XYZ file of C-alpha atoms in Angstrom:
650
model
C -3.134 19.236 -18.014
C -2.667 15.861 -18.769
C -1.238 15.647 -22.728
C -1.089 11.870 -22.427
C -5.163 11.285 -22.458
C -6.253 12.031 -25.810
C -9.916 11.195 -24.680
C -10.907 11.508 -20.884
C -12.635 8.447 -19.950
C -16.472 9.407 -18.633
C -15.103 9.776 -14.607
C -12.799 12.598 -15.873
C -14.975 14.034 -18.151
C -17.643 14.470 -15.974
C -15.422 16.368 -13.521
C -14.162 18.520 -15.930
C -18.075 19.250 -17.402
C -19.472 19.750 -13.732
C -17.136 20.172 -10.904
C -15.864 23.997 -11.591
C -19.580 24.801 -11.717
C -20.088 23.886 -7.886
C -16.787 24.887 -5.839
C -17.014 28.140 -4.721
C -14.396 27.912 -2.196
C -12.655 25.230 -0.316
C -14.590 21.593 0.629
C -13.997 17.720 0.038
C -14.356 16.142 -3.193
C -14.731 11.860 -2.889
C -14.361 9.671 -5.847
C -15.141 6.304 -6.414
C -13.896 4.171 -9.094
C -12.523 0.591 -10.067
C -8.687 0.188 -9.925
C -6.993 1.781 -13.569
C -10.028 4.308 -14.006
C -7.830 7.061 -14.043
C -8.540 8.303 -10.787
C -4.660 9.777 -9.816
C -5.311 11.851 -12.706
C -8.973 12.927 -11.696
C -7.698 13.769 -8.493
C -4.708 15.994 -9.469
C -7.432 17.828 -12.009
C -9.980 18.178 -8.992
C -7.353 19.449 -6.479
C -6.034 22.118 -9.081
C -9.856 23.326 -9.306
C -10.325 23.020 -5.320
C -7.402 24.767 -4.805
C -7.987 28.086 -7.313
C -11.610 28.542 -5.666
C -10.250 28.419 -1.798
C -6.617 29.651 -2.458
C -4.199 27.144 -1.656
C -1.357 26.931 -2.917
C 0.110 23.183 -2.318
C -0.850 19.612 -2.612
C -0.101 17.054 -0.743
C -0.830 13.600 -1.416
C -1.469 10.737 1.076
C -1.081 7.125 0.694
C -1.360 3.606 2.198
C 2.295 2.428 1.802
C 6.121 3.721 1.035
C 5.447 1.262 -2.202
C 2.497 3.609 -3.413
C 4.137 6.460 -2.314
C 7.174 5.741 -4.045
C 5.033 5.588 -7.343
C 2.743 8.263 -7.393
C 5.720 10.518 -6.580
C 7.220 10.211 -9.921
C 3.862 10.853 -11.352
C 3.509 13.815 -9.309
C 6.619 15.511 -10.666
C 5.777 15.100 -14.281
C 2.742 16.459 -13.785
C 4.034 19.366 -11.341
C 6.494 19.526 -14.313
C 4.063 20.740 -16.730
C 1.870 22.732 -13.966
C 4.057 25.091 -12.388
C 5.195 28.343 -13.487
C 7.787 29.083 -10.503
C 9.646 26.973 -8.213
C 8.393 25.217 -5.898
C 9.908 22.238 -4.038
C 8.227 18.591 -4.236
C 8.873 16.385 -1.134
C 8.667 12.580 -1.170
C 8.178 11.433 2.913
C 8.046 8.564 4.657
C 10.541 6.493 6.958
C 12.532 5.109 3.979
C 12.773 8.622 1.733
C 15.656 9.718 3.053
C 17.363 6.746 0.731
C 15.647 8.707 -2.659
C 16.174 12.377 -1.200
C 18.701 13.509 -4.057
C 17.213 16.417 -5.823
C 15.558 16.437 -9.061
C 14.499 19.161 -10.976
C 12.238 19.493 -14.283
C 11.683 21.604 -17.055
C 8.043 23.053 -17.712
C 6.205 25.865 -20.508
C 6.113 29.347 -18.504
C 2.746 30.839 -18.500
C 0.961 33.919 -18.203
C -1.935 34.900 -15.927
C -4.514 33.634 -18.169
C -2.552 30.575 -18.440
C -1.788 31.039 -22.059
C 1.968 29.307 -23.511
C 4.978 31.914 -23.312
C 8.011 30.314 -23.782
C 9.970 27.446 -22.658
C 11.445 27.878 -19.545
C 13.172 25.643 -16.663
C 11.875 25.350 -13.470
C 12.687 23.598 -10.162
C 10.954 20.933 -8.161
C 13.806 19.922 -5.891
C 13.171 20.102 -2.164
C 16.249 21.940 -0.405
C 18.187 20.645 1.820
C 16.592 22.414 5.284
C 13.064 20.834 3.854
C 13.999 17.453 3.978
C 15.244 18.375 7.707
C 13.962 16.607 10.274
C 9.753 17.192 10.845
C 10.124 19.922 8.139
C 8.893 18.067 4.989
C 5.283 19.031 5.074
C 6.416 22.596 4.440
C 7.212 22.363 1.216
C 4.179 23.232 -1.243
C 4.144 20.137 -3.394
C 4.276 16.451 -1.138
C 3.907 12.881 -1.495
C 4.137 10.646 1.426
C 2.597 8.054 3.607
C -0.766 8.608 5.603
C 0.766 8.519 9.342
C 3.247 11.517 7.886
C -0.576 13.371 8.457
C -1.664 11.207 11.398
C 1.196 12.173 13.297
C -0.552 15.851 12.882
C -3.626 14.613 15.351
C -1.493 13.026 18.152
C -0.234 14.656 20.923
C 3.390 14.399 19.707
C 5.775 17.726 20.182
C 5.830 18.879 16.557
C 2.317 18.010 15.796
C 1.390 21.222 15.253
C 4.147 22.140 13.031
C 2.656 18.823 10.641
C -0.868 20.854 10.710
C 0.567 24.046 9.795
C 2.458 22.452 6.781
C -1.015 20.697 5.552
C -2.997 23.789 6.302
C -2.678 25.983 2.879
C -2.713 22.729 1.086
C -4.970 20.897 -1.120
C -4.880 17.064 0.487
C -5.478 14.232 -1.400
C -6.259 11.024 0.570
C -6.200 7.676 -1.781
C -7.142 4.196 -0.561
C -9.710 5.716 1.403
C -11.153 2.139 1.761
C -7.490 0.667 2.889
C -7.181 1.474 6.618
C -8.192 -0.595 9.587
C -10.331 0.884 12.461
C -7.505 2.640 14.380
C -6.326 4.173 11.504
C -10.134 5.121 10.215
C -10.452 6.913 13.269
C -7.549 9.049 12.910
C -8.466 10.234 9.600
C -12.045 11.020 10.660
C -10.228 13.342 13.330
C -7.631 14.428 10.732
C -10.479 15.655 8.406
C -12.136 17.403 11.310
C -9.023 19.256 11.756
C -8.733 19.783 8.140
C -12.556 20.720 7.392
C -11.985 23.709 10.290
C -9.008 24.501 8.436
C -10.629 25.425 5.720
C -8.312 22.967 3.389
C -9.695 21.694 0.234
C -9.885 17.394 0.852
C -9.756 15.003 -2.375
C -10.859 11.168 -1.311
C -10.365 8.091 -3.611
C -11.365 4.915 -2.864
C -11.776 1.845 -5.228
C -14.089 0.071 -2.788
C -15.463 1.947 0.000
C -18.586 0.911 1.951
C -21.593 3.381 2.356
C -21.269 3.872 6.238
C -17.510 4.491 5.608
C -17.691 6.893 2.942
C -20.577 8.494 4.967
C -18.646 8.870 8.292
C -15.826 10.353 6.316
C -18.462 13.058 4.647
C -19.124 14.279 8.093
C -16.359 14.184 9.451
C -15.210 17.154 7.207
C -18.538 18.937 7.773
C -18.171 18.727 11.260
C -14.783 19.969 11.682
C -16.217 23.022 9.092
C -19.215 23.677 11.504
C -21.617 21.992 10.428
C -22.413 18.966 12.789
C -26.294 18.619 11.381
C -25.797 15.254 9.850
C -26.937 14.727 6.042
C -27.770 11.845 3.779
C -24.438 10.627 1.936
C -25.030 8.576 -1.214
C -21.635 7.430 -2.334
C -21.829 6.328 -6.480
C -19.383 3.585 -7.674
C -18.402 4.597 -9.814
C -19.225 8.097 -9.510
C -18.177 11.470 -7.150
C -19.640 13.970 -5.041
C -18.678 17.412 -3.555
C -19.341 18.926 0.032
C -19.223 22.477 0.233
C -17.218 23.208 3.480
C -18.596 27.158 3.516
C -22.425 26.196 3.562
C -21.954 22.633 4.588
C -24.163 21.640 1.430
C -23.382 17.853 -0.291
C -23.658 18.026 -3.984
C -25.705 15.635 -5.720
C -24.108 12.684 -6.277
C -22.508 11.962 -9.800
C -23.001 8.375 -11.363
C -20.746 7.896 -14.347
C -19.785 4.910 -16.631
C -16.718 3.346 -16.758
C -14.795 2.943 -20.111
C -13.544 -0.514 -18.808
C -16.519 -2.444 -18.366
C -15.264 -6.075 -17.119
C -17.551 -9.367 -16.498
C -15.370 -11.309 -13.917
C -15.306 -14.788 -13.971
C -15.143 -15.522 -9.879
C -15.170 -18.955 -8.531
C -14.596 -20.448 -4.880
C -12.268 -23.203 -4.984
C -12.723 -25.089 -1.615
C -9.526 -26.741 -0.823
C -7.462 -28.577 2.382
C -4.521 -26.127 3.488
C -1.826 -28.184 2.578
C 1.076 -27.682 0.592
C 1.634 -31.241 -0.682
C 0.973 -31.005 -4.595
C -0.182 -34.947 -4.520
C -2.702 -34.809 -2.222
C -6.562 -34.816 -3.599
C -8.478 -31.687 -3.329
C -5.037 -29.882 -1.187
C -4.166 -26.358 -1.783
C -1.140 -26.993 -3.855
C -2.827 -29.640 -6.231
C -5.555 -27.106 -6.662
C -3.110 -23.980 -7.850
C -1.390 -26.863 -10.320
C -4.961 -27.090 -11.712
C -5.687 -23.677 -12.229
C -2.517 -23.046 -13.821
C -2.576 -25.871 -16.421
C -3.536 -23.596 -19.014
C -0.492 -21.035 -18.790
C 2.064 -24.058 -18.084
C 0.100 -26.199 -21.206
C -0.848 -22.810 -23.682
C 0.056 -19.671 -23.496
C -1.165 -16.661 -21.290
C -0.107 -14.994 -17.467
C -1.182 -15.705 -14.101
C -0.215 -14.513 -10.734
C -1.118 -16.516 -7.394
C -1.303 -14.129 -4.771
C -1.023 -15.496 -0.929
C -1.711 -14.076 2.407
C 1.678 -14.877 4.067
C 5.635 -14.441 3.047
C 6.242 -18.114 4.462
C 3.038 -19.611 1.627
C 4.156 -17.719 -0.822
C 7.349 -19.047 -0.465
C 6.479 -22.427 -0.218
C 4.247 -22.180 -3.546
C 7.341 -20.473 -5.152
C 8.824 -23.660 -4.588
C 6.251 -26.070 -4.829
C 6.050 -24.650 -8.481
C 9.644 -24.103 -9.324
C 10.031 -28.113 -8.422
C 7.040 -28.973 -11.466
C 8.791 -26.310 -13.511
C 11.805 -27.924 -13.368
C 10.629 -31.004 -14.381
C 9.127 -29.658 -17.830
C 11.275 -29.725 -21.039
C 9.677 -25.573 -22.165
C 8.206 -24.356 -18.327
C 7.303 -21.013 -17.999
C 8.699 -17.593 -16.465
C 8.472 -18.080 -12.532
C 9.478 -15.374 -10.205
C 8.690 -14.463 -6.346
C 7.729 -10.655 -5.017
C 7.349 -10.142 -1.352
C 8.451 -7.708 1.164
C 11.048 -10.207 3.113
C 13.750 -9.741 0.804
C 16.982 -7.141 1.085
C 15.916 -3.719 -0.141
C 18.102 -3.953 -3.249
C 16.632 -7.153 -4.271
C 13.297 -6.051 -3.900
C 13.805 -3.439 -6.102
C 14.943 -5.382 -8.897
C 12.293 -8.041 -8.525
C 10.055 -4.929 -8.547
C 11.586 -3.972 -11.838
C 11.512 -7.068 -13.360
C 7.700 -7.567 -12.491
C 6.911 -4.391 -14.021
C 9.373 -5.080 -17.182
C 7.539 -8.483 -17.774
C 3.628 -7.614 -16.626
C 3.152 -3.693 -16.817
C 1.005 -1.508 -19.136
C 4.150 -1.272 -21.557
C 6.410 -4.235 -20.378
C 7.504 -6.870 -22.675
C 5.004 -9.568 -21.738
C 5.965 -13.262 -21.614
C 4.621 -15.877 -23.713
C 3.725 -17.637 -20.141
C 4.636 -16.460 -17.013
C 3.982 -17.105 -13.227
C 3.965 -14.721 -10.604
C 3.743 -16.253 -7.307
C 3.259 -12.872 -4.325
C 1.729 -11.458 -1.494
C -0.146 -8.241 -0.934
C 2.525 -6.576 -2.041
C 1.266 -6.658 -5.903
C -2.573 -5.725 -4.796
C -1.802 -1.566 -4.506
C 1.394 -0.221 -5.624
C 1.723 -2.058 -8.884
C 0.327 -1.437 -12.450
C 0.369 -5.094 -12.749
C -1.789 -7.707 -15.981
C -2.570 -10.892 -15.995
C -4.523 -13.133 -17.763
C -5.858 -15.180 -14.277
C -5.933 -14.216 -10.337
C -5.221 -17.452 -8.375
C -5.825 -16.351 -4.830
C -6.061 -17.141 -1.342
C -9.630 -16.183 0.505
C -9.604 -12.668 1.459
C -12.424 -9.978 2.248
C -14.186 -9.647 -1.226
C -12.941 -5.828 -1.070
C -9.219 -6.959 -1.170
C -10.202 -9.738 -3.842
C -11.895 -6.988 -6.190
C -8.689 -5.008 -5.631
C -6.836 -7.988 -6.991
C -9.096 -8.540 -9.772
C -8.314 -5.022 -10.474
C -4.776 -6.527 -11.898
C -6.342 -9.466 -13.961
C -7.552 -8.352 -17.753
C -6.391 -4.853 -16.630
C -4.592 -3.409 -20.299
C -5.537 -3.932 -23.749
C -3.809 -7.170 -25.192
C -4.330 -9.374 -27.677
C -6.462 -11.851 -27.036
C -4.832 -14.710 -29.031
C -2.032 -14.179 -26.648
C -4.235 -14.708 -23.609
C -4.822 -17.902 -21.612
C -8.161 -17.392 -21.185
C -11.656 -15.395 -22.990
C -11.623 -12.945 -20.268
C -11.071 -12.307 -16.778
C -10.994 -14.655 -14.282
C -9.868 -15.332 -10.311
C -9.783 -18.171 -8.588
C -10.646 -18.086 -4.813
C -8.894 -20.617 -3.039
C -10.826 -21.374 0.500
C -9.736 -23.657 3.131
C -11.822 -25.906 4.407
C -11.578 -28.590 7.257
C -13.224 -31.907 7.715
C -16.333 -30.908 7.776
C -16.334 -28.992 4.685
C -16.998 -25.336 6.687
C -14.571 -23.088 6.093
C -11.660 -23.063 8.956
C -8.818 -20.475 8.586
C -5.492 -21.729 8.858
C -3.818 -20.644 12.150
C -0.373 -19.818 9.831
C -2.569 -16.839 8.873
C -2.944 -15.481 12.158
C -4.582 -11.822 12.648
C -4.391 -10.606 9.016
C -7.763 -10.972 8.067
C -10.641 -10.699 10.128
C -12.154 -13.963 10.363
C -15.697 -12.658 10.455
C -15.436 -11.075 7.079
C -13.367 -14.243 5.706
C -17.083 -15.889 6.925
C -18.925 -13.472 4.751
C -17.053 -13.233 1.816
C -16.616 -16.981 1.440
C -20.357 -17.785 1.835
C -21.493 -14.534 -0.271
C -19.138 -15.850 -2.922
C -20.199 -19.702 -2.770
C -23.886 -18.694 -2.913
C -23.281 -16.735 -6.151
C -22.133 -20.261 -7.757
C -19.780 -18.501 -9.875
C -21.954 -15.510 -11.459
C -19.923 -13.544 -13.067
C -19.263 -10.269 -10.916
C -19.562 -7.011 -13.386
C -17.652 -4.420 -12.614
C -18.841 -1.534 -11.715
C -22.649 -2.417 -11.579
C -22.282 -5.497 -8.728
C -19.261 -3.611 -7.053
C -20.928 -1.165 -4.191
C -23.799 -3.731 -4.111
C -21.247 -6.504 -3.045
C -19.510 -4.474 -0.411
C -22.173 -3.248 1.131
C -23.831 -6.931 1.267
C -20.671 -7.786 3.101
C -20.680 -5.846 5.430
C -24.618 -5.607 6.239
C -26.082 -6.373 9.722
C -28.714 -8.663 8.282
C -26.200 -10.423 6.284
C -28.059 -14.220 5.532
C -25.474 -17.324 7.140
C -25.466 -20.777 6.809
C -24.317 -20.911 10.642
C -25.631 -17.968 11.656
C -24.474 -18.676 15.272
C -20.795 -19.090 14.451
C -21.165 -15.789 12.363
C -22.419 -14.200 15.494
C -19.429 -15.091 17.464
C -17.124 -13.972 14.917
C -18.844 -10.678 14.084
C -19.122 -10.140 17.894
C -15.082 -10.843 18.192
C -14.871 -8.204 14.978
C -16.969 -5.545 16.314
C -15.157 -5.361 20.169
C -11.797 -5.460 18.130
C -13.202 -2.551 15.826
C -14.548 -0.259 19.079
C -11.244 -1.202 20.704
C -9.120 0.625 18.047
C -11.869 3.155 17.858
C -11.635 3.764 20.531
C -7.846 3.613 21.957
C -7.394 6.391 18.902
C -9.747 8.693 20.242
C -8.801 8.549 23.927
C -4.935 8.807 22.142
C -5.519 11.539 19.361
C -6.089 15.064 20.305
C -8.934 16.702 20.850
C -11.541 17.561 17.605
C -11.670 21.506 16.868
C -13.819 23.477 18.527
C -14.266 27.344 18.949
C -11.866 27.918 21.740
C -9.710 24.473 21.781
C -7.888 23.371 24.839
C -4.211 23.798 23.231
C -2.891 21.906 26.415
C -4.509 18.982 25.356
C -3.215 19.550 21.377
C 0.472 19.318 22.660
C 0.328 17.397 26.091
C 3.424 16.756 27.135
C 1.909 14.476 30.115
C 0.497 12.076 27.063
C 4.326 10.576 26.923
C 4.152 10.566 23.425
C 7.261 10.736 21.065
C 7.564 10.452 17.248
C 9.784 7.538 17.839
C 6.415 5.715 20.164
C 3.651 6.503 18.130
C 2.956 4.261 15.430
C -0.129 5.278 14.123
C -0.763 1.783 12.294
C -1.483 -0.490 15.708
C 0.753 -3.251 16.042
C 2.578 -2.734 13.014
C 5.763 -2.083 15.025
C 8.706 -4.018 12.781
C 12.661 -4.776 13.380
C 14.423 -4.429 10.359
C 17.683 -6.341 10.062
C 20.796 -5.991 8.066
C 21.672 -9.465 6.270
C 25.780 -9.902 6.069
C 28.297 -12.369 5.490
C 31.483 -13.461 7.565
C 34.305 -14.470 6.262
C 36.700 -16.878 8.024
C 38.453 -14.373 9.749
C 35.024 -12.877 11.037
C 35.129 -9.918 8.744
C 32.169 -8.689 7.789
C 30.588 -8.381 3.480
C 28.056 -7.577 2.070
C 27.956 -9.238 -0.790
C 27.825 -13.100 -0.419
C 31.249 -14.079 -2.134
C 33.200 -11.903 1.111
C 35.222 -9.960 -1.651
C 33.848 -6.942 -3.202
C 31.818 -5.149 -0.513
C 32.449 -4.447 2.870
C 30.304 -3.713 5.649
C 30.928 0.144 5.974
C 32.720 1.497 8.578
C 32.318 5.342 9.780
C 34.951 7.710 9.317
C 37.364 9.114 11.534
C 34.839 11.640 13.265
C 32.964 8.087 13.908
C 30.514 9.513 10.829
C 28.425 7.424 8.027
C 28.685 9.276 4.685
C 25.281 9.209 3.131
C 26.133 6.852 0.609
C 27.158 4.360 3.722
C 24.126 5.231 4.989
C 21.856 3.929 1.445
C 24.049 0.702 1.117
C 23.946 -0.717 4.134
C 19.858 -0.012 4.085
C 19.539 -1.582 0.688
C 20.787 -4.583 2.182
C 18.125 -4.258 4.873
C 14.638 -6.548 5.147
C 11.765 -5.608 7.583
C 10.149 -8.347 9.711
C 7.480 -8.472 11.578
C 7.471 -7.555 15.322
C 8.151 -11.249 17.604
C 10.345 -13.289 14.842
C 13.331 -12.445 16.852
C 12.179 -11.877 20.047
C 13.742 -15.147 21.439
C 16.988 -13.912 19.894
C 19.783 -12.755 22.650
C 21.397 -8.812 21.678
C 24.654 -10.979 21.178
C 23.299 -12.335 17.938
C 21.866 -9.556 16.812
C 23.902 -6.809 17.759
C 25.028 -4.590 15.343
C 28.082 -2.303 15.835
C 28.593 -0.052 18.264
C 29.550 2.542 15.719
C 25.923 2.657 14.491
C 24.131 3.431 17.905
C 25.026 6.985 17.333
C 23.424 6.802 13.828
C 19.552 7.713 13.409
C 18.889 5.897 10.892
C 21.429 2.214 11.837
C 20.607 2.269 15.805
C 17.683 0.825 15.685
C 18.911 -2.010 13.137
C 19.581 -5.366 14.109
C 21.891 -7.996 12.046
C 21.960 -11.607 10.357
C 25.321 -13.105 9.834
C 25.352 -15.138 7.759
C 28.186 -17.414 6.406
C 29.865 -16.459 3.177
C 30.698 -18.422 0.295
C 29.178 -19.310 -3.305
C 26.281 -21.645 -2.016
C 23.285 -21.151 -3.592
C 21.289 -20.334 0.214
C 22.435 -19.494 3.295
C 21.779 -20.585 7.010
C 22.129 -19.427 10.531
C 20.615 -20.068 13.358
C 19.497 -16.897 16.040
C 17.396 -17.432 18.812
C 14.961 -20.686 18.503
C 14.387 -20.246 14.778
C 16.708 -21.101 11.607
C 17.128 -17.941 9.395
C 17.215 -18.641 5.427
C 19.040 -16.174 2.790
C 18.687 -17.137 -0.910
C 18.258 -14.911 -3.996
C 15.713 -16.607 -5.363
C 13.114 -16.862 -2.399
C 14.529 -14.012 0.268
C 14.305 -14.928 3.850
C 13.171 -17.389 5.329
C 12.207 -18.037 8.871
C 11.900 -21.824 10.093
């Protein structure tokens, strides 16, 4: 199945040795492994098995973002292009898809009933063009898309039913089990309810996933298959375990080694917020510190920080020391606020300079956000990053010491990350207001005081991983201000049964013998495609960044010469290709930044509003001409265009 492994590492093996020996018809598989154990491929191997024993005949594969999604559908189609011995379309959905939606096809061996080599043969994997209608893509037999394209299938929207029909016959594979907030943890409990009655075969990865969490998702699928009794649920790291969805029975579970055994060098660095590289003990003067021995020797590093507007002011703060050195290193910038097109090269570069078979740097910097921690087979030699809950810090570590180098050519003897924690006066920890809701603060608590009482113990992966995430997260977890904790967990928990429960008054009903169908499909719930959005609060403008010429014509390119805004056709139409180039030039925000801006500045043409994909788009105009950045001011902030940092908002 999988030609490239010449050895399966011990998680594959051991589902290969043990895992046809216990399906006997459809049920949910859950594996748990660090980041780069191979799991993708031990989940493609597991859902081929899971699907021969119940007789599906699809797979569709669920993930946390468009970036992830984006990836594992071109690993998808080479392996559906050595799988299949018929046609059989492969859809890639979510919001943006429609921009890659050109059909591809690939070339595979025919084979026989028993599987044995025929002949070569060529066979299709390109999605027609009625499946990549509208609501539609879930019908073809091989997918790849965001979670909320299966969410949508457990709210009371009016095609919700045609999303469970196109997952039922399916084997669906859930990674980043561990990645979802409460809201969204509650619809997939109800999703694999759904899913458990339906019989479908369920694949789960997660690279850290607590013991509650992993249990609640266990039984979720054996209720929805009948079997509401609960049962013990002993989750291995790394490790798997399969529930039998017939007789309700949970296998036991499977401990295995890992063939990348890592001792991570994890330190707290307790540092003032402050961007000022000359003050004492600030956050900038600490990053400078860390970094010494990329910028003085050799070696990679990326510093990874929790907002667009930090990293871009470390992006700075380090191109200004870089600039002052006679041989500085490689320094680039990845986050999500730049123009589609840009991001993609940035993307490509990254991966060119820092993946498994890019053409590393002597030194390099990569300054980022989150955008690195998931969808990116990223290596460096040292983590600098901003306090986060440890789960999300492991995940980074995942990308530190994560390929087989040289170690002459590293900066350091092994792995390391460097936890930068900000502290006030008093030397507690007190999380900067610029970070707003995007970590809980209770678990920013925990982490930082589970970390600091370690006193930099190494952390080996996998024996101190499930141990650490469950300490975390534990009722009885041992403060130095306990009462502060208290409040904080207490503020955690209400937000937590909040979402909880907002998505079960909102989702539809679990299955039961004789469901209410009104309820499946209310039409009283008021609930459109367009409403839901099944991550809460993650509702985003996305604005088109142009440039005016003097005459107040409108480019797309910065220089006002060589492309022009589209305009529709005669029929008042957007070709496609329209369509893609003005989205490339596109970059999402986050919901408020231009909420003080009037429709007059932000207006785009009335043209568009009859276009489903432009009428909900909003516009920058910026002014043209060769300068380096560009300005503008919209509403009560000052907007910021360069190619080197993206936007800015001030």
């Amino acid at each position: 199945m999988f030609p490239e492994i010449a050895t399966p590492n011990d998680l594959q093996a051991s589902l290969d040795h043990d895992l046809e020996r216990l399906v006997r018809g459809p049920g949910l598989l859950l594996v748990t492994a660090p980041t780069g154990d191979g799991k993708t491929e031990a989940a493609l191997f597991g859902a081929q098995v899971l699907g021969r024993a119940a007789g599906t005949s699809g797979i569709f594969v669920a993930l946390p973002t468009m970036a992830t999604a984006n990836q594992i559908h071109r690993r998808v189609a080479e392996f559906a292009s050595r799988q299949l011995t018929d046609d059989a379309a492969l859809i890639l959905l979510h919001s943006m898809s429609w921009m890659n939606d050109e059909p591809s096809t690939a070339t595979v061996d025919n084979a026989d009933e028993s599987g044995a080599i025929l002949s070569e043969g060529s066979t299709s994997v390109a999605a027609t063009s009625w499946l990549r209608g509208a609501r539609r893509g879930l019908l073809a037999p091989l997918g790849v898309g965001t979670i909320d394209q299966a969410l949508t299938g457990v709210l009371p929207t009016r095609w919700n039913v045609l999303r469970l029909m196109g997952l039922s016959g399916k084997t669906v594979i859930i990674d980043e089990a561990h990645a979802y907030d409460p809201w969204m943890h509650a619809l997939i409990v109800r999703l694999l309810q759904w899913l458990g009655a339906f019989k479908v075969p369920v694949v789960l990865l997660s690279a850290t996933l607590t013991g509650p969490t992993a249990a609640s998702l266990v039984q979720a699928y054996r209720d929805g298959a009948g079997h509401a009794a609960p049962v013990s649920v002993e989750a291995r790291y790394p490790g798997w375990v399969f529930v039998d969805a017939v007789s309700g029975e949970v296998s036991e579970p499977r401990e295995v080694a890992t063939n990348r055994p890592r001792s991570l060098d994890v330190r707290v660095v307790a540092v003032r917020h402050s961007h000022d590289p000359d003050e004492v003990g600030g956050r900038a003067a600490a990053i400078r510190a860390e970094l010494e021995a990329v910028v003085d020797g050799r070696g990679t590093a990326a510093v990874i920080c929790t907002t667009v507007a930090e990293a871009q002011q470390t992006y700075r703060m380090l191109a200004s020391w870089f600039e002052k050195l006679p041989d500085p290193p490689q320094l680039a910038l990845l986050h999500a606020r730049f123009p589609a097109y840009r991001r993609e090269e940035l993307i490509t570069q990254a991966e060119g300079s820092y993946g498994k078979d890019g053409r590393r740097p002597g030194r390099g910097v990569l300054v980022a956000t989150q955008i690195i921690e998931q969808s990116m087979d990223l290596d460096f030699d040292l983590i600098v990053t901003d306090l986060a809950p440890l789960a999300m810090i492991l995940q980074r570590a995942g990308r530190c010491w994560r390929h087989d180098r040289d170690p002459a050519l590293r900066a350091n003897t092994g792995p390391q990350v460097r936890v930068l924690a900000p502290i006030g006066e008093s030397g507690a920890l007190s999380v900067p207001r610029s970070w707003g809701e995007v970590y809980s603060p209770s678990l920013l608590l925990r982490t930082f005081e589970l970390l600091s009482r370690r006193e930099g113990a190494p952390i080996e992966v996998p024996a101190d991983v499930q141990g650490l995430v469950d300490e975390v997260y534990a009722r009885d977890f041992a403060s130095a201000d306990p009462d502060k904790l208290f409040g904080l967990d207490l503020d955690r928990e209400v937000d937590e049964q909040t979402k909880k429960a907002l998505a079960e008054l909102v989702a539809i009903p679990k299955p039961t013998a004789r469901p209410n169908l009104y309820r499946i499909s209310n039409p009283e719930a008021g609930l459109s495609e367009d409403m839901v959005a099944t991550r809460l609060g993650a509702d985003a403008d996305r604005v088109v960044c142009c440039y005016h010429d003097e005459r107040g014509d409108l480019w797309l390119d910065e220089l006002c010469r060589y492309i022009r805004l589209p305009t529709p056709r005669r029929d008042n139409r957007f070709t496609r290709d329209q369509e893609r180039l003005i989205m490339r030039h596109t970059v999402p925000l986050r919901a408020g930044l231009m909420a003080k801006a009037t429709p007059a500045q932000t207006v785009v043409p009335a043209t568009w509003e009859e276009n489903s994909h432009l009428k909900y788009l909003r516009m920058l105009r910026f002014p043209g001409g060769a300068g380096v950045i560009h300005e503008v001011a919209v509403g009560d902030r000052t907007w910021i265009l360069s190619r080197e940092a993206g936007l800015t908002v001030q």
